[in-house]
GROMACS .gro file of C-alpha atoms in nm:
model
  185
    1GLN     CA    1  -9.265  -1.692   3.594
    2ILE     CA    2  -9.291  -2.008   3.835
    3TYR     CA    3  -8.996  -2.121   4.049
    4SER     CA    4  -9.007  -2.419   4.228
    5ASN     CA    5  -8.775  -2.593   4.518
    6THR     CA    6  -8.819  -2.944   4.706
    7THR     CA    7  -9.186  -2.874   4.881
    8CYS     CA    8  -9.299  -2.521   4.768
    9PHE     CA    9  -9.354  -2.258   4.462
   10VAL     CA   10  -9.277  -1.898   4.403
   11ALA     CA   11  -9.446  -1.700   4.107
   12LEU     CA   12  -9.269  -1.403   3.936
   13LYS     CA   13  -9.589  -1.181   3.837
   14LEU     CA   14  -9.535  -0.953   3.567
   15GLY     CA   15  -9.528  -0.650   3.781
   16GLY     CA   16  -9.215  -0.768   3.953
   17GLY     CA   17  -9.430  -0.882   4.269
   18VAL     CA   18  -9.376  -1.224   4.423
   19VAL     CA   19  -9.673  -1.479   4.544
   20ALA     CA   20  -9.555  -1.813   4.721
   21TRP     CA   21  -9.723  -2.121   4.810
   22GLY     CA   22  -9.645  -2.465   4.966
   23ASN     CA   23  -9.461  -2.579   5.299
   24ALA     CA   24  -9.375  -2.243   5.456
   25ARG     CA   25  -9.075  -2.325   5.644
   26CYS     CA   26  -8.881  -2.400   5.287
   27GLY     CA   27  -9.051  -2.054   5.109
   28GLY     CA   28  -9.383  -2.141   5.086
   29HIS     CA   29  -9.446  -1.814   5.275
   30LEU     CA   30  -9.304  -1.470   5.220
   31GLY     CA   31  -9.322  -1.375   5.611
   32SER     CA   32  -9.130  -1.093   5.704
   33SER     CA   33  -8.970  -1.037   5.298
   34ALA     CA   34  -9.354  -0.998   5.197
   35GLU     CA   35  -9.360  -0.610   5.193
   36LYS     CA   36  -9.030  -0.621   5.029
   37LEU     CA   37  -9.156  -0.861   4.749
   38ARG     CA   38  -9.460  -0.626   4.635
   39GLY     CA   39  -9.245  -0.490   4.322
   40ASP     CA   40  -8.967  -0.438   4.146
   41VAL     CA   41  -8.849  -0.831   4.179
   42ILE     CA   42  -8.660  -0.896   3.852
   43ALA     CA   43  -8.513  -1.261   3.927
   44ILE     CA   44  -8.545  -1.560   4.131
   45TYR     CA   45  -8.366  -1.821   4.237
   46CYS     CA   46  -8.389  -2.079   4.465
   47SER     CA   47  -8.196  -2.376   4.643
   48GLY     CA   48  -8.331  -2.701   4.806
   49SER     CA   49  -8.532  -2.526   5.066
   50ALA     CA   50  -8.511  -2.148   5.005
   51PHE     CA   51  -8.549  -1.838   4.753
   52ALA     CA   52  -8.388  -1.532   4.673
   53ALA     CA   53  -8.524  -1.275   4.499
   54LEU     CA   54  -8.325  -0.966   4.313
   55LYS     CA   55  -8.453  -0.662   4.282
   56THR     CA   56  -8.392  -0.379   4.023
   57ASP     CA   57  -8.219  -0.207   4.282
   58GLY     CA   58  -7.960  -0.475   4.325
   59ALA     CA   59  -8.097  -0.549   4.629
   60ILE     CA   60  -8.141  -0.916   4.744
   61ILE     CA   61  -8.418  -1.056   4.961
   62SER     CA   62  -8.419  -1.420   5.063
   63TRP     CA   63  -8.691  -1.614   5.257
   64GLY     CA   64  -8.726  -1.984   5.367
   65MET     CA   65  -8.477  -2.212   5.548
   66PRO     CA   66  -8.238  -2.036   5.717
   67GLY     CA   67  -7.859  -2.165   5.727
   68GLU     CA   68  -7.722  -2.323   5.402
   69PRO     CA   69  -8.031  -2.278   5.160
   70ILE     CA   70  -8.041  -1.934   5.195
   71ILE     CA   71  -7.704  -1.875   5.174
   72ALA     CA   72  -7.702  -2.100   4.832
   73ALA     CA   73  -8.014  -1.874   4.713
   74GLU     CA   74  -7.844  -1.550   4.784
   75LEU     CA   75  -7.496  -1.671   4.633
   76LEU     CA   76  -7.684  -1.758   4.308
   77ALA     CA   77  -7.858  -1.429   4.279
   78ARG     CA   78  -7.523  -1.255   4.295
   79GLY     CA   79  -7.404  -1.437   4.005
   80GLY     CA   80  -7.286  -1.773   4.070
   81VAL     CA   81  -7.305  -2.043   3.775
   82ALA     CA   82  -7.240  -2.354   4.001
   83THR     CA   83  -7.291  -2.427   4.375
   84LYS     CA   84  -7.208  -2.738   4.586
   85SER     CA   85  -7.354  -2.762   4.950
   86ASN     CA   86  -7.254  -3.001   5.213
   87GLY     CA   87  -7.553  -2.939   5.437
   88MET     CA   88  -7.339  -2.707   5.719
   89ALA     CA   89  -7.161  -2.474   5.401
   90VAL     CA   90  -7.234  -2.379   5.039
   91ALA     CA   91  -6.929  -2.297   4.793
   92MET     CA   92  -7.008  -2.141   4.427
   93VAL     CA   93  -6.828  -2.065   4.123
   94LEU     CA   94  -6.887  -1.727   4.014
   95GLU     CA   95  -6.904  -1.636   3.611
   96THR     CA   96  -6.552  -1.513   3.680
   97GLY     CA   97  -6.422  -1.819   3.779
   98GLU     CA   98  -6.358  -1.737   4.137
   99VAL     CA   99  -6.509  -1.911   4.468
  100VAL     CA  100  -6.686  -1.795   4.732
  101ALA     CA  101  -6.809  -2.027   5.035
  102ARG     CA  102  -7.054  -1.911   5.303
  103GLY     CA  103  -7.138  -2.134   5.608
  104ASP     CA  104  -7.000  -2.329   5.893
  105THR     CA  105  -6.637  -2.237   5.889
  106ARG     CA  106  -6.509  -2.600   5.991
  107SER     CA  107  -6.690  -2.731   5.694
  108GLY     CA  108  -6.536  -2.555   5.411
  109GLY     CA  109  -6.747  -2.208   5.475
  110ASP     CA  110  -6.445  -2.025   5.500
  111CYS     CA  111  -6.212  -2.057   5.158
  112SER     CA  112  -5.984  -1.779   5.276
  113SER     CA  113  -5.695  -1.998   5.387
  114VAL     CA  114  -5.662  -2.091   4.998
  115ALA     CA  115  -5.829  -1.791   4.883
  116SER     CA  116  -5.564  -1.696   4.644
  117GLN     CA  117  -5.584  -2.008   4.434
  118LEU     CA  118  -5.943  -1.952   4.428
  119ARG     CA  119  -5.975  -1.607   4.260
  120SER     CA  120  -6.008  -1.741   3.924
  121GLY     CA  121  -6.042  -2.084   3.686
  122VAL     CA  122  -6.231  -2.287   3.859
  123ILE     CA  123  -6.470  -2.532   3.675
  124GLU     CA  124  -6.607  -2.752   3.881
  125LEU     CA  125  -6.660  -2.813   4.261
  126ALA     CA  126  -6.693  -3.128   4.434
  127SER     CA  127  -6.817  -3.154   4.848
  128THR     CA  128  -6.824  -3.421   5.128
  129GLN     CA  129  -7.017  -3.338   5.401
  130GLY     CA  130  -6.735  -3.142   5.553
  131ALA     CA  131  -6.523  -3.024   5.257
  132PHE     CA  132  -6.514  -2.912   4.932
  133ALA     CA  133  -6.286  -2.908   4.640
  134ALA     CA  134  -6.224  -2.700   4.337
  135LEU     CA  135  -6.089  -2.808   3.998
  136LYS     CA  136  -5.917  -2.517   3.799
  137ASP     CA  137  -5.898  -2.484   3.410
  138ASP     CA  138  -5.525  -2.598   3.451
  139GLY     CA  139  -5.609  -2.933   3.563
  140SER     CA  140  -5.505  -2.848   3.936
  141VAL     CA  141  -5.729  -2.913   4.253
  142VAL     CA  142  -5.749  -2.681   4.560
  143THR     CA  143  -5.952  -2.849   4.865
  144TRP     CA  144  -6.068  -2.684   5.165
  145GLY     CA  145  -6.276  -2.766   5.484
  146ARG     CA  146  -6.284  -3.023   5.740
  147GLY     CA  147  -5.916  -3.216   5.774
  148GLU     CA  148  -5.891  -3.309   6.153
  149PRO     CA  149  -6.003  -3.496   6.342
  150ILE     CA  150  -6.163  -3.672   6.070
  151ASN     CA  151  -6.044  -3.594   5.718
  152LEU     CA  152  -6.311  -3.524   5.509
  153GLY     CA  153  -6.137  -3.404   5.174
  154GLY     CA  154  -6.024  -3.073   5.325
  155ASP     CA  155  -5.649  -3.170   5.377
  156SER     CA  156  -5.532  -3.305   5.066
  157SER     CA  157  -5.155  -3.263   5.138
  158SER     CA  158  -5.074  -3.594   5.109
  159VAL     CA  159  -5.167  -3.664   4.781
  160ALA     CA  160  -5.095  -3.280   4.676
  161SER     CA  161  -4.817  -3.395   4.426
  162SER     CA  162  -5.079  -3.559   4.210
  163LEU     CA  163  -5.315  -3.295   4.242
  164GLU     CA  164  -5.123  -3.032   4.060
  165CYS     CA  165  -5.189  -3.109   3.716
  166GLY     CA  166  -5.400  -3.344   3.460
  167VAL     CA  167  -5.725  -3.401   3.659
  168LEU     CA  168  -5.990  -3.434   3.450
  169ALA     CA  169  -6.324  -3.417   3.704
  170LEU     CA  170  -6.383  -3.454   4.055
  171ARG     CA  171  -6.656  -3.714   4.206
  172SER     CA  172  -6.724  -3.725   4.574
  173THR     CA  173  -6.892  -3.922   4.857
  174GLN     CA  174  -7.002  -3.830   5.215
  175SER     CA  175  -6.650  -3.838   5.307
  176ALA     CA  176  -6.398  -3.883   5.044
  177ILE     CA  177  -6.325  -3.686   4.705
  178ALA     CA  178  -6.187  -3.874   4.421
  179ALA     CA  179  -5.988  -3.695   4.112
  180LEU     CA  180  -6.028  -3.838   3.757
  181LYS     CA  181  -5.701  -3.811   3.629
  182ASP     CA  182  -5.479  -3.809   3.287
  183ILE     CA  183  -5.195  -4.014   3.374
  184SER     CA  184  -4.988  -3.918   3.074
  185LYS     CA  185  -4.946  -3.537   3.228
   0.00000   0.00000   0.00000
């Protein structure tokens, strides 16, 4: 099987070995991970500039651009179904509807302040350059990330009552998040 990201390719061979080519910085060279990737790999996950390999023993080996791209690839390998990144942090919805986040804490990489609201039911994510929003299956929205000194969407307290129910979808720009709402609810 062949996998790719923005600038390189990875092949998963029949014996579970991995071969990579392309931009070395973005995963086109296995580097120090080469020895661990000679066999027993069962799946490859890729982000824009990194890869993660899932091995038969459950180990996850990542390589490529450090930081956000490797975090995204590792989270995918752990069972994520949807990811959003903002260049500084990554948030992912797991199969259970739970959200996990990694990366720069000020930019949404730490969702512990709203973790109880993100344990289940999340169906969609949106991101700005410094925050995330999660749409839940009950139509509510949870936000976290940069709220001060410049609010990039992490602080939705001024519109909290409008985000409690009836939201159908989220859209975002670099600095704002919009919610499409069913006004009948």
